[in-house]
Structure formats: C-alpha cells, structure tokens
Coordinates of C-alpha atoms in Angstrom, one line a residue:
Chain A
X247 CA 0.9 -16.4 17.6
X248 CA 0.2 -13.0 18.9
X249 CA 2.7 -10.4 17.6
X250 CA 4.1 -6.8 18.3
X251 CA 6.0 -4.8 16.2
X252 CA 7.2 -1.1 16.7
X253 CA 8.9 0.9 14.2
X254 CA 11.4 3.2 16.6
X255 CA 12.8 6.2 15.1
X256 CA 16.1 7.3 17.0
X257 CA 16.2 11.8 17.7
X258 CA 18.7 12.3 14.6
X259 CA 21.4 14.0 18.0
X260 CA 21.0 10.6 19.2
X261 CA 24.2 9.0 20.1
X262 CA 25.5 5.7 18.6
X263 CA 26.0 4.5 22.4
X264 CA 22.6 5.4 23.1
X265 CA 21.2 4.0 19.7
X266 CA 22.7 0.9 20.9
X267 CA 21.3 0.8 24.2
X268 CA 17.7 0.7 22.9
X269 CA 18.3 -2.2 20.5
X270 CA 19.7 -4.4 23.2
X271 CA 17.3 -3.9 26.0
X272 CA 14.7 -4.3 22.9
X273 CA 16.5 -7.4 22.2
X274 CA 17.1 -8.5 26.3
X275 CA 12.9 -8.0 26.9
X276 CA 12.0 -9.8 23.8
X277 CA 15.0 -13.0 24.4
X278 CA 13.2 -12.7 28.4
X279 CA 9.7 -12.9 27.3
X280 CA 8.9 -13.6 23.7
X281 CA 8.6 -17.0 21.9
X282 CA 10.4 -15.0 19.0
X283 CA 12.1 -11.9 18.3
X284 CA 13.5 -9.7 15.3
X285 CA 15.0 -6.8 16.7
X286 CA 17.2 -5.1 13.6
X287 CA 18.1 -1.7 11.7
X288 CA 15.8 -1.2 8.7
X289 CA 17.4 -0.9 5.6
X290 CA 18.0 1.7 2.7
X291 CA 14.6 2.6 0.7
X292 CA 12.2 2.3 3.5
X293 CA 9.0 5.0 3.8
X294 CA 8.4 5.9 7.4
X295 CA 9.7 2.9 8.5
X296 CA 11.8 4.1 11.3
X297 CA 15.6 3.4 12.5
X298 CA 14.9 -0.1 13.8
X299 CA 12.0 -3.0 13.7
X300 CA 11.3 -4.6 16.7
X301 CA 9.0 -7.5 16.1
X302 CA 8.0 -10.0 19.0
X303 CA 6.3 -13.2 19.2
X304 CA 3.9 -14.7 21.6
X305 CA 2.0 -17.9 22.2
X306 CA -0.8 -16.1 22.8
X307 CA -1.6 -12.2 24.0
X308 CA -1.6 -12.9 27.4
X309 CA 1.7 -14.0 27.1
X310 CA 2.6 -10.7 26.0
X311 CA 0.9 -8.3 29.0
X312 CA 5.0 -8.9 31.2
X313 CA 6.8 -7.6 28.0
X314 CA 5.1 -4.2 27.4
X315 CA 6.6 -2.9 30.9
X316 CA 9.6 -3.8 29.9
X317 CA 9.3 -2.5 25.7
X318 CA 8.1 0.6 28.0
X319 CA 11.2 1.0 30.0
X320 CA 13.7 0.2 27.1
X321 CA 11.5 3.1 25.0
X322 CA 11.2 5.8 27.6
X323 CA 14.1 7.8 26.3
X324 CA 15.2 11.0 24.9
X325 CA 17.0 9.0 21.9
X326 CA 13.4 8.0 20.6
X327 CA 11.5 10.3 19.4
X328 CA 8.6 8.5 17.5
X329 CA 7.5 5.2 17.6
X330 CA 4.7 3.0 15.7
X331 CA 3.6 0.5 17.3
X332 CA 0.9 -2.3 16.8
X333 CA -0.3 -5.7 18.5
X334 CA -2.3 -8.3 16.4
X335 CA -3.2 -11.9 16.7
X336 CA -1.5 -13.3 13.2
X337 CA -4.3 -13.8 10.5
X338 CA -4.0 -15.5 7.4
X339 CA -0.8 -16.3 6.0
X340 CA 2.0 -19.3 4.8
X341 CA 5.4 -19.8 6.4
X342 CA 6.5 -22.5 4.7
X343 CA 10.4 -21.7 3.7
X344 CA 12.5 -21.3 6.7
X345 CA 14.8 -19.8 4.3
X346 CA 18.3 -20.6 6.1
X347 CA 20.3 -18.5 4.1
X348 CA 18.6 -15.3 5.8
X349 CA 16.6 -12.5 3.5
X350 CA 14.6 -9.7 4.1
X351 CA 11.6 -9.2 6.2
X352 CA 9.0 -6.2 5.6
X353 CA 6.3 -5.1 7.3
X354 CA 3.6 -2.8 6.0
X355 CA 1.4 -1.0 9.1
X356 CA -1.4 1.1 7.1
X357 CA -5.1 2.2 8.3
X358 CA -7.7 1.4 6.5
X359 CA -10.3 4.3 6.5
X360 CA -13.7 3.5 9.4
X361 CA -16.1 4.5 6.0
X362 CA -15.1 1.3 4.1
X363 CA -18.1 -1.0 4.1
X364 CA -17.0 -4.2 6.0
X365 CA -17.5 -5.6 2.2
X366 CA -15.0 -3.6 0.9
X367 CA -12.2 -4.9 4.2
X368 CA -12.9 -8.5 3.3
X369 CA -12.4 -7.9 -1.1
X370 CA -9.2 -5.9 -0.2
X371 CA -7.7 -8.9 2.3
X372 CA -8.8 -11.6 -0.1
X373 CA -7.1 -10.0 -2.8
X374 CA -4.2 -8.9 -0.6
X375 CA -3.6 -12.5 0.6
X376 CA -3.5 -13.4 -3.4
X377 CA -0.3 -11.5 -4.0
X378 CA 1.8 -14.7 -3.0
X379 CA 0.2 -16.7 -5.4
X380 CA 0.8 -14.7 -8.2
X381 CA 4.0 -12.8 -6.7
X382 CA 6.4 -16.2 -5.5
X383 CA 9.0 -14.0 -4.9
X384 CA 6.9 -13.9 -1.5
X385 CA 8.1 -16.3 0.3
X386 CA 6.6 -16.5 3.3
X387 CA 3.4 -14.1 4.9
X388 CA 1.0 -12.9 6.9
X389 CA -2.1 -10.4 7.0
X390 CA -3.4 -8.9 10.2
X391 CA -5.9 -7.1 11.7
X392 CA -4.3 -4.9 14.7
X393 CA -6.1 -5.1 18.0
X394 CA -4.2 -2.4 19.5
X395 CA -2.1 0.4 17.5
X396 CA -0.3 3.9 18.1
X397 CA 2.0 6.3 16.3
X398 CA 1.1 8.3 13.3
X399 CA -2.7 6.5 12.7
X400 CA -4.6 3.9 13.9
X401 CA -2.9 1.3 12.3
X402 CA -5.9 -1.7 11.4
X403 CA -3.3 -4.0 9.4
X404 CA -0.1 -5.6 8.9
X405 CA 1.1 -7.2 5.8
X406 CA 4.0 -9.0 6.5
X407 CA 6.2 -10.7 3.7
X408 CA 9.7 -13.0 4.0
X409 CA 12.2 -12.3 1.1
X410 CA 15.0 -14.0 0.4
X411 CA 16.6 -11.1 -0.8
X412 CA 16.2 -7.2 -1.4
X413 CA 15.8 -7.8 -5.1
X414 CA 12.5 -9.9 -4.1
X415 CA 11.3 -6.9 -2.3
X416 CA 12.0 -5.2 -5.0
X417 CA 11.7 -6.3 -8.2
X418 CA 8.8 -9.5 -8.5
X419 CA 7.2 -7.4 -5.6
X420 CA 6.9 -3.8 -6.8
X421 CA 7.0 -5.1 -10.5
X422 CA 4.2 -7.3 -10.9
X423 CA 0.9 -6.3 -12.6
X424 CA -1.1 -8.1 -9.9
X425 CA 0.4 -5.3 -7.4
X426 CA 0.1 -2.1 -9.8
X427 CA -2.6 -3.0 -11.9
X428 CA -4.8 -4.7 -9.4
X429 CA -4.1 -3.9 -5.7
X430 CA -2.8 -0.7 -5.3
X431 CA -6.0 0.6 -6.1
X432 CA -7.1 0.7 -2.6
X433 CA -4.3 2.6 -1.7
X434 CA -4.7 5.3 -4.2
X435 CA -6.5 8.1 -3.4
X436 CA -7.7 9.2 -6.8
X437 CA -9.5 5.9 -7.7
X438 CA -12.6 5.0 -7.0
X439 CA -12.0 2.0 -4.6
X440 CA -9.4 3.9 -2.4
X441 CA -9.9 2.9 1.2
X442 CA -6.3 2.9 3.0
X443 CA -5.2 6.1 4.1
X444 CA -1.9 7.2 1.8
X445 CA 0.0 7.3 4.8
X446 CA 1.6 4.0 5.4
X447 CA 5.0 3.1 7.1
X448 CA 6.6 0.6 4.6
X449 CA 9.9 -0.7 6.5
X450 CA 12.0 -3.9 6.0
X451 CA 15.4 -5.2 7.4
X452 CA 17.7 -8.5 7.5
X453 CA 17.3 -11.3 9.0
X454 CA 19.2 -14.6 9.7
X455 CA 16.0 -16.5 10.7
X456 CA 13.0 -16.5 9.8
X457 CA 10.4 -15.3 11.8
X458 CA 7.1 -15.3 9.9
Chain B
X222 CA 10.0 -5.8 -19.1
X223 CA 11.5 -2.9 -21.2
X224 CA 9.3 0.0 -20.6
X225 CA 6.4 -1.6 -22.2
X226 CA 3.5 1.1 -23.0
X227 CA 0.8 1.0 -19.5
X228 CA -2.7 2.5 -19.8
X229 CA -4.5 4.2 -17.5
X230 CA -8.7 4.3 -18.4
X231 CA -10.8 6.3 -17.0
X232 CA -14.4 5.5 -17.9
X233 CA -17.0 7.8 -16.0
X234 CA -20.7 8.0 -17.1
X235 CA -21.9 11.3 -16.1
X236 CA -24.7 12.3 -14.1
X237 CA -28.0 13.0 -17.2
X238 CA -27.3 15.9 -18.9
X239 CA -23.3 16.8 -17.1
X240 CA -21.3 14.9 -20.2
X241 CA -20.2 18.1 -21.4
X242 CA -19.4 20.2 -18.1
X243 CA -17.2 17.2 -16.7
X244 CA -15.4 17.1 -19.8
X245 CA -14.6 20.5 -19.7
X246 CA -13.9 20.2 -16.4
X247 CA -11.7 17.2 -16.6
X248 CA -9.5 18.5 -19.5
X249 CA -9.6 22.1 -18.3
X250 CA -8.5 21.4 -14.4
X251 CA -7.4 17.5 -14.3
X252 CA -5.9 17.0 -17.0
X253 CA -2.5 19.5 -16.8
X254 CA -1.7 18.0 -13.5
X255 CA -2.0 14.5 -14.6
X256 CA 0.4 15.4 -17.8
X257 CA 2.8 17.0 -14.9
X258 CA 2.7 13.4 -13.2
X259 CA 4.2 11.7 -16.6
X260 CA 0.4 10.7 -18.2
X261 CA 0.4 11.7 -22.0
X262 CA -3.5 11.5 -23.0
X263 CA -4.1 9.0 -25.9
X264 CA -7.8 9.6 -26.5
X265 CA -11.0 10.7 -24.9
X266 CA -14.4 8.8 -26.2
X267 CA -17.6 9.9 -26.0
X268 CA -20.6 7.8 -26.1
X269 CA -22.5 8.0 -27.1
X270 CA -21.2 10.8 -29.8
X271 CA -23.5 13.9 -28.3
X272 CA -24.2 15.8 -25.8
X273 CA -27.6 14.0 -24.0
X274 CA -29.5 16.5 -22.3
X275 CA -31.2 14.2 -19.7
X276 CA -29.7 10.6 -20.1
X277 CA -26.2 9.9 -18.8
X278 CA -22.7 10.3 -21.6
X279 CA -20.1 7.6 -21.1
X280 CA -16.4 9.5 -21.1
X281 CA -13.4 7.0 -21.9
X282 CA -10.3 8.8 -21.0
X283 CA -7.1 6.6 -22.2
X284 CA -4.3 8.0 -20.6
X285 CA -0.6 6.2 -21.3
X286 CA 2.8 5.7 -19.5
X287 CA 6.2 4.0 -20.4
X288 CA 6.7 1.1 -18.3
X289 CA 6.3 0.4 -14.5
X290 CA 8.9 2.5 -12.7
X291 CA 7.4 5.6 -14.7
X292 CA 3.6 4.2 -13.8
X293 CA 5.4 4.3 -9.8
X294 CA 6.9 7.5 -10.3
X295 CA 3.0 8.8 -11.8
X296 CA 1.0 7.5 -9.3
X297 CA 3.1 8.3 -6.2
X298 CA 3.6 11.9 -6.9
X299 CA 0.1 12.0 -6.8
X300 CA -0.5 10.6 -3.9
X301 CA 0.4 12.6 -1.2
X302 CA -1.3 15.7 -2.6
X303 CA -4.9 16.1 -1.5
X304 CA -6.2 18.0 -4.1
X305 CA -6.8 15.2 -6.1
X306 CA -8.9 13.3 -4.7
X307 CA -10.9 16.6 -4.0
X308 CA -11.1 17.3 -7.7
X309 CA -12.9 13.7 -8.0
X310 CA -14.8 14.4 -4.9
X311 CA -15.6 17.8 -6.3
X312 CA -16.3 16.7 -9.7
X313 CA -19.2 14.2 -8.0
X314 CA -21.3 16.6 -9.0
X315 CA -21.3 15.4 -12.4
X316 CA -20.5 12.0 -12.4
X317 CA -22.9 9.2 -11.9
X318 CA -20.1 6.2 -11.4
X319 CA -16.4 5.8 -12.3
X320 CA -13.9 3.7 -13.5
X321 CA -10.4 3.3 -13.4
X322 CA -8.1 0.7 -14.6
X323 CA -4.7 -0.2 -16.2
X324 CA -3.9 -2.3 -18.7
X325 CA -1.8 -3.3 -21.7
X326 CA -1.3 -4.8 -24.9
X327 CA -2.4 -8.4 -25.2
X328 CA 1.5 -8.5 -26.6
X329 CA 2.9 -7.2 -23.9
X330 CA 1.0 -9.5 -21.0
X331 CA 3.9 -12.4 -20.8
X332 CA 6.7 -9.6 -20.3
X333 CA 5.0 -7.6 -17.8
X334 CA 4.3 -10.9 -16.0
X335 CA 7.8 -11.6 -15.7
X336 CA 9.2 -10.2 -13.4

C-alpha cells in the first residue's frame, strides 16, 4: 500500500465548528479516494503529535496523485496552523490481528540525520523491526521510509504500531529493556550511536478498525 | 518491575596520553549536570591504574538510576538540551572511542522483562 499521514494542529482560536469542518472533509477526500482511511483526534500524552491523525491508504502512489488536491483544499484554512505531513510506500511490517474490539494506533514521523552511514540506516531498521518480537504488546506494524515529507523536518521514517489498548502503548511498549536499553540509543543524542534527530512527533489515537 | 536499580556505563578509552584531562573534564563539567538529570555515580575505573603518557587509559564510568520511569525521566530531560552532545563532541578531543550502555543485575533480568 502506499500511505499518507498528516499530523494537523488546529490555531488554539480555532472554533469547534471549524475544527469539525476539517475532520470531515479529511474524512469525505479520504472515503472518495483512499482504499483506507483513519481520520481521528489524537489522544492525551502525545509529543508534537498534533490535534488530529489523518492517515490514508492507497493501492499504489499513483492512486494517491487525485487525493492531495483535495487533502489541499480541506487544509487551506486559517483553523490549521501546522501540519506534518509524509508519503511512503509501506516497508516491512505484520498485520496479522484485525483486533475487532478497536485499540490504539501510533505513528512515529522522525528524521534520521543525512551523516548516518547507509550501514548505520539498515542496523537501526533491523533492530527497530525487532521490537515486536520481543515487545507483543505490538500488535500489528509497520516501518517506512518516507518518499515525500514536510512540517518541522524532513521526516525519512514512520514507525507505525497497532495497540489494543493505551496501556500497550504504554506500559510493554515504553517499559521494555529492548526499547530503553537497546533502541533508544539512536535517538539519544549524548550516545555514541545517535542518528535520529531528538525532534520527533510521537502521536496516537483510537480506532475501531484496524488499519495497519 | 519495582524500581529495580538501572546502570548507565560509560567506558571511553582516551586518546594516548588524555586519561587524566578527560577525567577531569568529565567529573568537573559532565558530571553535575548528569547528577541534576537523577544519575548518582557509582564508580569510575581506571585502567589501567595510571596515568599513561602515550598509550590510551580505559575510563569506566558506572552511573545508577531507580527503575525505568526515573531512567525516562533522566534521559529525556537531556535530550532536548544541546549542550550535551557538544560536551561529547567537545570532549573528542580526548577520547579515542566510547561506550555507552545500560544494564542490570542478572537478578533483576526476569522482572525488568516483564512488563
């Protein structure tokens, strides 16, 4: 599938009406030209994750060329006033619980920095795309490279991750030694292996269906 | 998982003959601002025990912290202030390679595991 996501974050003076205006002709361009869409209010505890997730599916990117006139249109108003948005063809990743009870879907957009050796890229995705295996709590996922991005950096990945619930997110998922201990050294600047740029948008909302 | 003790090491071999001015360095100017983030220091080893004049020292700095949501609370108050990673970038003056990694007691693998 090729995918788009953008992170919208609503003027704070923005009118309810107005917020709600966004999210359904977000929702009326993706139900008009996506295979799949996830169009939702992020949740408490996110980290530049925006008011809303929009996330759209595609068979394929050409697919997707109609919908960005219309994302366009629905965005081109004074109620948004920042918006991170990236395109990818989905990577690597399992989607094998349709969890049909709902959960939690989160998204991670970060930039990885253009000095990391293309060595260093392909250690940090192989050991990303571990987490699930020694995290179970993921349910379902997906690891990206963008092919187009905008917003606060150059977004080069998404890591996506299904939940079936908030405590998922955040307990197994923040708790485990496999994330602390092992992975989050590329994202810390003060150790040797650092590579993505501190400056992520981490961001997650409901969902009824899932969509990874 | 009940706050079980987490170590951060730091093991840095120093550039021939810098053991002694990184150390200073690293308790003078890194050190205060890593007790600030919630690290107590457990031990600093040198190796080997003197100062070499023009062969490289190995520094093991053992650093501790009281369970995960403290280790969070550590490392993300760090990282959004740039003048860390210019003290390491600075302090490449002295160092030859690095290190850093966390760890535990062997005891305290199967609860840290479970979460």
């Amino acid at each position: 599938m090729f995918k788009i996501t953008k992170l919208v974050t609503f003027d704070p003076v923005a009118s309810a009406r107005d917020r709600a205006a966004i999210v359904a002709a977000l929702q009326a361009a993706g139900a008009s030209r996506a295979a799949a869409c996830l169009v939702a209010p992020v949740l408490p505890g996110v980290y530049f994750g925006g008011d809303i997730i929009a996330h759209f599916q595609f068979e394929n990117q050409a697919a997707s060329r109609d919908f960005e006139a219309l994302a366009a249109s629905a965005l081109a108003l004074p109620a948004v006033s920042h918006i991170d948005s990236v395109e990818y063809a989905g990577g690597k990743g399992a989607s094998s619980d349709p969890l049909p009870s709902g959960g939690v879907y989160r998204t991670l957009l970060l930039c990885v920095s253009p000095a990391a050796a293309p060595r260093q890229i392909e250690q940090f995705e192989a050991e990303m795309a571990m987490m699930p295996h020694y995290i179970p709590a993921i349910r379902n996922w997906q690891l990206s490279r963008t092919v187009r991005a905008s917003g606060t950096q150059n977004w080069t990945h998404v890591w996506e991750q299904e939940y079936s619930g908030i405590e998922g997110l955040m307990g197994p998922y923040m708790m485990h030694p496999y994330h602390w201990a092992r992975i989050d050294r590329w994202f810390d600047p003060e150790h040797p292996d650092w590579i993505v740029d501190p400056r992520i948008c981490h961001t997650f909302c409901a969902f009824q269906k899932a969509i990874i | 998982m009940a706050n079980e003790t987490i170590y951060m090491i730091d093991e840095i071999v120093t550039r021939p003959g810098h053991g002694r001015a990184f150390l200073d360095a690293y308790m003078k100017s890194y050190a205060p601002g890593a007790a600030n983030r919630g690290l107590q220091l457990d031990r600093v080893l040198v190796s080997p025990p003197m100062w070499l004049e023009d062969q490289p020292n190995t520094i093991t700095a053992t650093w501790t912290v009281a369970g995960v949501p403290a280790w969070w609370a550590m490392t993300i108050s760090g990282r959004t202030d740039p003048a860390l990673a210019q003290w390491w970038a600075d302090a490449g003056l002295w160092i030859a390679e690095r290190k850093r990694s966390f760890a535990s007691a062997a005891s305290d693998v199967e609860a840290l595991s479970d979460v």
